mmCIF file of C-alpha atoms in Angstrom:
data_model
loop_
_atom_site.group_PDB
_atom_site.id
_atom_site.type_symbol
_atom_site.label_atom_id
_atom_site.label_comp_id
_atom_site.label_asym_id
_atom_site.label_seq_id
_atom_site.Cartn_x
_atom_site.Cartn_y
_atom_site.Cartn_z
ATOM 1 C CA UNK Q 1 154.070 94.403 48.036
ATOM 2 C CA UNK Q 2 154.443 91.436 46.778
ATOM 3 C CA UNK Q 3 155.632 92.306 42.507
ATOM 4 C CA UNK Q 4 159.144 93.731 44.697
ATOM 5 C CA UNK Q 5 159.734 93.540 47.532
ATOM 6 C CA UNK Q 6 162.155 91.100 49.543
ATOM 7 C CA UNK Q 7 159.836 87.750 50.196
ATOM 8 C CA UNK Q 8 161.930 85.516 51.807
ATOM 9 C CA UNK Q 9 160.788 83.766 54.604
ATOM 10 C CA UNK Q 10 157.244 85.402 53.944
ATOM 11 C CA UNK Q 11 155.355 82.785 54.790
ATOM 12 C CA UNK Q 12 157.937 80.550 57.364
ATOM 13 C CA UNK Q 13 155.896 78.445 59.480
ATOM 14 C CA UNK Q 14 152.813 79.260 57.364
ATOM 15 C CA UNK Q 15 150.345 76.369 57.047
ATOM 16 C CA UNK Q 16 147.534 78.354 54.723
ATOM 17 C CA UNK Q 17 148.536 81.150 52.236
ATOM 18 C CA UNK Q 18 145.929 83.159 51.191
ATOM 19 C CA UNK Q 19 146.259 85.148 48.139
ATOM 20 C CA UNK Q 20 144.063 87.420 47.685
ATOM 21 C CA UNK Q 21 145.873 90.341 46.671
ATOM 22 C CA UNK Q 22 145.074 91.610 43.100
ATOM 23 C CA UNK Q 23 144.431 94.819 40.199
ATOM 24 C CA UNK Q 24 140.939 94.065 39.625
ATOM 25 C CA UNK Q 25 138.754 96.629 37.212
ATOM 26 C CA UNK Q 26 138.203 95.103 33.586
ATOM 27 C CA UNK Q 27 137.652 98.992 32.122
ATOM 28 C CA UNK Q 28 141.333 100.581 33.304
ATOM 29 C CA UNK Q 29 143.190 96.848 31.988
ATOM 30 C CA UNK Q 30 143.445 98.052 28.560
ATOM 31 C CA UNK Q 31 146.158 100.321 27.777
ATOM 32 C CA UNK Q 32 148.906 101.592 29.230
ATOM 33 C CA UNK Q 33 147.465 100.354 32.333
ATOM 34 C CA UNK Q 34 147.853 96.477 31.349
ATOM 35 C CA UNK Q 35 151.337 96.933 32.883
ATOM 36 C CA UNK Q 36 149.897 97.639 36.793
ATOM 37 C CA UNK Q 37 148.104 94.511 36.398
ATOM 38 C CA UNK Q 38 150.650 92.672 34.806
ATOM 39 C CA UNK Q 39 153.205 93.488 37.871
ATOM 40 C CA UNK Q 40 150.176 93.156 40.380
ATOM 41 C CA UNK Q 41 147.691 90.053 39.186
ATOM 42 C CA UNK Q 42 150.973 88.063 37.009
ATOM 43 C CA UNK Q 43 154.805 89.019 38.833
ATOM 44 C CA UNK Q 44 153.596 89.420 42.022
ATOM 45 C CA UNK Q 45 151.403 85.689 42.650
ATOM 46 C CA UNK Q 46 154.958 84.196 40.044
ATOM 47 C CA UNK Q 47 157.240 85.861 43.678
ATOM 48 C CA UNK Q 48 154.382 84.492 46.498
ATOM 49 C CA UNK Q 49 154.787 81.360 44.706
ATOM 50 C CA UNK Q 50 158.336 81.042 44.776
ATOM 51 C CA UNK Q 51 158.347 82.420 48.460
ATOM 52 C CA UNK Q 52 155.757 79.391 49.390
ATOM 53 C CA UNK Q 53 158.263 76.679 47.999
ATOM 54 C CA UNK Q 54 160.520 77.415 51.035
ATOM 55 C CA UNK Q 55 157.560 75.758 53.709
ATOM 56 C CA UNK Q 56 155.154 72.841 53.475
ATOM 57 C CA UNK Q 57 152.183 73.904 53.131
ATOM 58 C CA UNK Q 58 148.548 72.147 54.301
ATOM 59 C CA UNK Q 59 147.095 74.728 51.121
ATOM 60 C CA UNK Q 60 147.410 77.477 49.074
ATOM 61 C CA UNK Q 61 144.489 79.428 47.705
ATOM 62 C CA UNK Q 62 144.072 81.968 45.462
ATOM 63 C CA UNK Q 63 141.515 84.571 43.769
ATOM 64 C CA UNK Q 64 140.464 84.220 40.273
ATOM 65 C CA UNK Q 65 137.480 85.592 38.670
ATOM 66 C CA UNK Q 66 134.530 85.190 36.584
ATOM 67 C CA UNK Q 67 135.972 87.344 34.437
ATOM 68 C CA UNK Q 68 138.354 84.022 32.739
ATOM 69 C CA UNK Q 69 135.120 82.642 30.884
ATOM 70 C CA UNK Q 70 134.162 85.920 28.961
ATOM 71 C CA UNK Q 71 131.551 85.325 27.041
ATOM 72 C CA UNK Q 72 130.577 81.947 27.527
ATOM 73 C CA UNK Q 73 128.488 79.432 25.046
ATOM 74 C CA UNK Q 74 126.928 78.272 28.388
ATOM 75 C CA UNK Q 75 124.800 78.984 31.127
ATOM 76 C CA UNK Q 76 125.689 78.906 33.882
ATOM 77 C CA UNK Q 77 128.922 78.051 32.911
ATOM 78 C CA UNK Q 78 130.985 75.169 34.812
ATOM 79 C CA UNK Q 79 134.430 74.961 35.309
ATOM 80 C CA UNK Q 80 134.987 73.396 32.121
ATOM 81 C CA UNK Q 81 134.247 76.062 30.421
ATOM 82 C CA UNK Q 82 136.516 77.071 27.600
ATOM 83 C CA UNK Q 83 138.596 80.454 29.288
ATOM 84 C CA UNK Q 84 138.345 82.539 26.634
ATOM 85 C CA UNK Q 85 138.717 86.444 28.852
ATOM 86 C CA UNK Q 86 137.572 89.777 26.837
ATOM 87 C CA UNK Q 87 139.573 92.053 28.824
ATOM 88 C CA UNK Q 88 143.058 92.310 29.691
ATOM 89 C CA UNK Q 89 142.387 92.327 33.267
ATOM 90 C CA UNK Q 90 140.729 88.836 32.635
ATOM 91 C CA UNK Q 91 143.533 86.873 30.179
ATOM 92 C CA UNK Q 92 145.654 88.636 33.682
ATOM 93 C CA UNK Q 93 144.056 85.724 35.420
ATOM 94 C CA UNK Q 94 143.581 82.934 32.971
ATOM 95 C CA UNK Q 95 147.621 83.822 33.731
ATOM 96 C CA UNK Q 96 147.009 83.386 37.632
ATOM 97 C CA UNK Q 97 145.560 80.266 37.248
ATOM 98 C CA UNK Q 98 148.274 78.742 34.545
ATOM 99 C CA UNK Q 99 151.209 80.097 37.025
ATOM 100 C CA UNK Q 100 149.154 78.359 40.397
ATOM 101 C CA UNK Q 101 148.977 75.306 37.556
ATOM 102 C CA UNK Q 102 153.302 74.913 37.089
ATOM 103 C CA UNK Q 103 154.019 75.439 40.765
ATOM 104 C CA UNK Q 104 151.361 72.587 41.279
ATOM 105 C CA UNK Q 105 153.086 69.895 38.814
ATOM 106 C CA UNK Q 106 156.663 70.959 39.255
ATOM 107 C CA UNK Q 107 156.558 71.882 43.183
ATOM 108 C CA UNK Q 108 153.542 70.126 44.545
ATOM 109 C CA UNK Q 109 152.196 73.215 46.108
ATOM 110 C CA UNK Q 110 148.585 72.462 46.999
ATOM 111 C CA UNK Q 111 147.437 75.680 44.767
ATOM 112 C CA UNK Q 112 143.216 75.991 44.656
ATOM 113 C CA UNK Q 113 141.751 78.676 42.394
ATOM 114 C CA UNK Q 114 138.506 79.937 43.116
ATOM 115 C CA UNK Q 115 136.647 82.136 40.085
ATOM 116 C CA UNK Q 116 134.327 84.515 42.123
ATOM 117 C CA UNK Q 117 131.843 85.525 40.560
ATOM 118 C CA UNK Q 118 130.795 89.975 41.209
ATOM 119 C CA UNK Q 119 131.407 90.309 44.975
ATOM 120 C CA UNK Q 120 129.670 92.752 46.292
ATOM 121 C CA UNK Q 121 128.146 93.625 49.917
ATOM 122 C CA UNK Q 122 129.472 96.021 52.979
ATOM 123 C CA UNK Q 123 132.688 97.549 52.462
ATOM 124 C CA UNK Q 124 132.580 96.349 48.227
ATOM 125 C CA UNK Q 125 134.775 99.236 46.652
ATOM 126 C CA UNK Q 126 134.013 102.642 45.575
ATOM 127 C CA UNK Q 127 134.741 102.120 42.167
ATOM 128 C CA UNK Q 128 132.144 98.748 41.671
ATOM 129 C CA UNK Q 129 128.235 99.350 40.864
ATOM 130 C CA UNK Q 130 126.234 99.321 43.548
ATOM 131 C CA UNK Q 131 128.385 100.796 45.976
ATOM 132 C CA UNK Q 132 128.033 104.056 43.018
ATOM 133 C CA UNK Q 133 124.724 103.381 42.752
ATOM 134 C CA UNK Q 134 123.471 103.676 46.343
ATOM 135 C CA UNK Q 135 125.457 106.940 47.056
ATOM 136 C CA UNK Q 136 124.733 108.505 44.097
ATOM 137 C CA UNK Q 137 121.358 107.844 44.746
ATOM 138 C CA UNK Q 138 121.213 108.574 48.222
ATOM 139 C CA UNK Q 139 122.243 112.168 47.546
ATOM 140 C CA UNK Q 140 119.909 111.995 44.657
ATOM 141 C CA UNK Q 141 122.314 112.315 41.625
ATOM 142 C CA UNK Q 142 121.420 109.846 38.407
ATOM 143 C CA UNK Q 143 123.536 106.440 38.220
ATOM 144 C CA UNK Q 144 125.652 105.832 35.429
ATOM 145 C CA UNK Q 145 123.918 102.906 34.286
ATOM 146 C CA UNK Q 146 126.457 101.121 31.462
ATOM 147 C CA UNK Q 147 125.032 99.372 27.860
ATOM 148 C CA UNK Q 148 120.896 99.427 28.285
ATOM 149 C CA UNK Q 149 121.310 97.137 31.896
ATOM 150 C CA UNK Q 150 119.937 93.936 30.112
ATOM 151 C CA UNK Q 151 123.607 92.349 31.478
ATOM 152 C CA UNK Q 152 123.688 88.511 32.941
ATOM 153 C CA UNK Q 153 125.533 89.176 36.628
ATOM 154 C CA UNK Q 154 125.737 86.361 39.108
ATOM 155 C CA UNK Q 155 125.816 88.152 41.824
ATOM 156 C CA UNK Q 156 127.763 86.775 45.513
ATOM 157 C CA UNK Q 157 127.480 88.452 48.912
ATOM 158 C CA UNK Q 158 130.777 89.090 50.447
ATOM 159 C CA UNK Q 159 129.361 86.863 52.949
ATOM 160 C CA UNK Q 160 129.205 83.959 50.753
ATOM 161 C CA UNK Q 161 132.191 84.769 49.232
ATOM 162 C CA UNK Q 162 134.490 84.441 52.820
ATOM 163 C CA UNK Q 163 132.410 81.231 53.602
ATOM 164 C CA UNK Q 164 133.947 79.744 50.155
ATOM 165 C CA UNK Q 165 137.635 80.530 50.844
ATOM 166 C CA UNK Q 166 137.379 78.757 54.359
ATOM 167 C CA UNK Q 167 136.565 75.694 52.719
ATOM 168 C CA UNK Q 168 138.611 75.859 49.870
ATOM 169 C CA UNK Q 169 141.570 76.782 52.399
ATOM 170 C CA UNK Q 170 140.811 73.339 54.991
ATOM 171 C CA UNK Q 171 139.539 70.634 52.503
ATOM 172 C CA UNK Q 172 139.887 71.505 48.448
ATOM 173 C CA UNK Q 173 142.804 69.187 46.944
ATOM 174 C CA UNK Q 174 146.140 71.430 45.208
ATOM 175 C CA UNK Q 175 145.579 71.423 41.353
ATOM 176 C CA UNK Q 176 142.196 72.198 42.274
ATOM 177 C CA UNK Q 177 140.264 74.925 40.615
ATOM 178 C CA UNK Q 178 136.288 76.303 41.705
ATOM 179 C CA UNK Q 179 132.307 78.421 40.501
ATOM 180 C CA UNK Q 180 131.710 80.912 43.569
ATOM 181 C CA UNK Q 181 129.138 82.349 42.851
ATOM 182 C CA UNK Q 182 125.667 83.642 44.341
ATOM 183 C CA UNK Q 183 123.532 81.596 42.249
ATOM 184 C CA UNK Q 184 120.704 84.071 40.828
ATOM 185 C CA UNK Q 185 122.096 85.538 38.218
ATOM 186 C CA UNK Q 186 119.726 88.554 37.687
ATOM 187 C CA UNK Q 187 119.937 91.104 34.761
ATOM 188 C CA UNK Q 188 120.988 94.764 36.632
ATOM 189 C CA UNK Q 189 117.790 96.659 35.449
ATOM 190 C CA UNK Q 190 116.280 94.976 37.927
ATOM 191 C CA UNK Q 191 119.290 94.653 40.284
ATOM 192 C CA UNK Q 192 118.518 98.697 40.135
ATOM 193 C CA UNK Q 193 114.863 98.261 40.510
ATOM 194 C CA UNK Q 194 115.262 97.190 43.925
ATOM 195 C CA UNK Q 195 117.796 99.948 44.331
ATOM 196 C CA UNK Q 196 115.281 102.120 44.555
ATOM 197 C CA UNK Q 197 112.505 100.156 46.321
ATOM 198 C CA UNK Q 198 115.147 100.518 49.156
ATOM 199 C CA UNK Q 199 116.315 103.957 48.783
ATOM 200 C CA UNK Q 200 112.568 104.716 48.256
ATOM 201 C CA UNK Q 201 112.620 106.252 45.121
ATOM 202 C CA UNK Q 202 112.746 105.947 42.037
ATOM 203 C CA UNK Q 203 116.249 107.569 40.616
ATOM 204 C CA UNK Q 204 117.924 108.846 37.634
ATOM 205 C CA UNK Q 205 119.613 106.515 35.017
ATOM 206 C CA UNK Q 206 123.248 108.685 33.051
ATOM 207 C CA UNK Q 207 123.179 106.432 29.946
ATOM 208 C CA UNK Q 208 126.657 105.306 28.613
ATOM 209 C CA UNK Q 209 128.012 103.280 25.566
ATOM 210 C CA UNK Q 210 129.019 99.946 26.964
ATOM 211 C CA UNK Q 211 132.721 99.516 26.163
ATOM 212 C CA UNK Q 212 135.199 96.684 25.712
ATOM 213 C CA UNK Q 213 136.232 93.985 28.262
ATOM 214 C CA UNK Q 214 131.888 93.793 29.552
ATOM 215 C CA UNK Q 215 130.831 89.818 29.016
ATOM 216 C CA UNK Q 216 127.346 90.427 28.465
ATOM 217 C CA UNK Q 217 126.015 88.140 30.927
ATOM 218 C CA UNK Q 218 128.433 85.206 34.094
ATOM 219 C CA UNK Q 219 126.514 82.612 35.538
ATOM 220 C CA UNK Q 220 127.988 80.185 37.845
ATOM 221 C CA UNK Q 221 127.550 76.608 37.698
ATOM 222 C CA UNK Q 222 128.393 75.473 42.022
ATOM 223 C CA UNK Q 223 127.702 71.815 42.192
ATOM 224 C CA UNK Q 224 131.484 70.963 42.010
ATOM 225 C CA UNK Q 225 131.995 73.547 45.060
ATOM 226 C CA UNK Q 226 129.118 71.633 46.723
ATOM 227 C CA UNK Q 227 130.211 68.561 45.848
ATOM 228 C CA UNK Q 228 133.671 68.607 47.096
ATOM 229 C CA UNK Q 229 133.835 71.980 49.834
ATOM 230 C CA UNK Q 230 129.755 71.707 50.593
ATOM 231 C CA UNK Q 231 129.980 75.269 49.022
ATOM 232 C CA UNK Q 232 126.167 76.550 49.264
ATOM 233 C CA UNK Q 233 125.383 80.483 49.441
ATOM 234 C CA UNK Q 234 122.817 81.596 51.346
ATOM 235 C CA UNK Q 235 122.044 85.640 51.052
ATOM 236 C CA UNK Q 236 119.639 86.352 48.713
ATOM 237 C CA UNK Q 237 119.695 89.333 46.877
ATOM 238 C CA UNK Q 238 117.295 91.154 48.493
ATOM 239 C CA UNK Q 239 119.313 90.444 51.860
ATOM 240 C CA UNK Q 240 122.361 91.217 50.446
ATOM 241 C CA UNK Q 241 121.908 95.028 49.302
ATOM 242 C CA UNK Q 242 119.670 95.602 52.153
ATOM 243 C CA UNK Q 243 122.989 95.050 54.107
ATOM 244 C CA UNK Q 244 124.968 97.293 51.651
ATOM 245 C CA UNK Q 245 122.687 100.253 51.229
ATOM 246 C CA UNK Q 246 122.389 100.058 54.828
ATOM 247 C CA UNK Q 247 126.481 99.912 54.989
ATOM 248 C CA UNK Q 248 126.698 102.822 52.421
ATOM 249 C CA UNK Q 249 123.976 104.960 54.639
ATOM 250 C CA UNK Q 250 126.163 104.202 57.760
ATOM 251 C CA UNK Q 251 129.387 105.425 55.997
ATOM 252 C CA UNK Q 252 127.737 108.910 53.889
ATOM 253 C CA UNK Q 253 126.418 110.042 57.643
ATOM 254 C CA UNK Q 254 129.889 109.509 59.261
ATOM 255 C CA UNK Q 255 130.850 111.074 56.831
ATOM 256 C CA UNK Q 256 128.673 114.686 56.721
ATOM 257 C CA UNK Q 257 129.704 114.385 60.154
ATOM 258 C CA UNK Q 258 133.673 114.763 59.816
ATOM 259 C CA UNK Q 259 133.128 117.068 57.279
ATOM 260 C CA UNK Q 260 130.208 118.927 59.392
ATOM 261 C CA UNK Q 261 133.057 118.715 62.063
#
């Protein structure tokens, strides 16, 4: 646990740190849950940065989030856009970026921040939308839909996230920040229509009221990442959803076999 355990010597002899550990999710960051976000996002990052002072790193790549932008004024949003998060989670990611900046300026730690935009694909977290949508649709259960379904997300396939992260570790300048996004923002209701086509039937929607913390729209301007990292998302939403559908279906089959045994 980066927030509590002894980190002395953790990165000795290491060339590159990829700090992807975090407490994710916007809704859980309100109320009493905020303490967990402070510990796992802010304190853990500061302690890992401190531990990195004992070795000469080539790169310290860390995960930020599109949540730092909140409801932006301009779409697609560039890295120079104002950061005004609409959730405590987003605020902790802003704090993570600021901590990285402090250690870069004071100690020349070669920090590189990556603002990931709505990652999806095989092995996606079970609390995230597409995993829940596919698993419930395949089980014949209603899909929970928060709000009117017209919220726009720049969905980014996991393979593209990995490629962008590796490119940043290999060639990004210290102190930089990049958007890593899919480049094809779509409304959630359109993504649900694609899921219906993949599972082969219409799905019932269980409409829920939207809560605080959710930006109405996200969209990544990846001009900087293209120019400096050679990053360009290659996976269409259709292809990515097809791969995630196959993974969820296989996972559910494995679970049924396990339960039967």
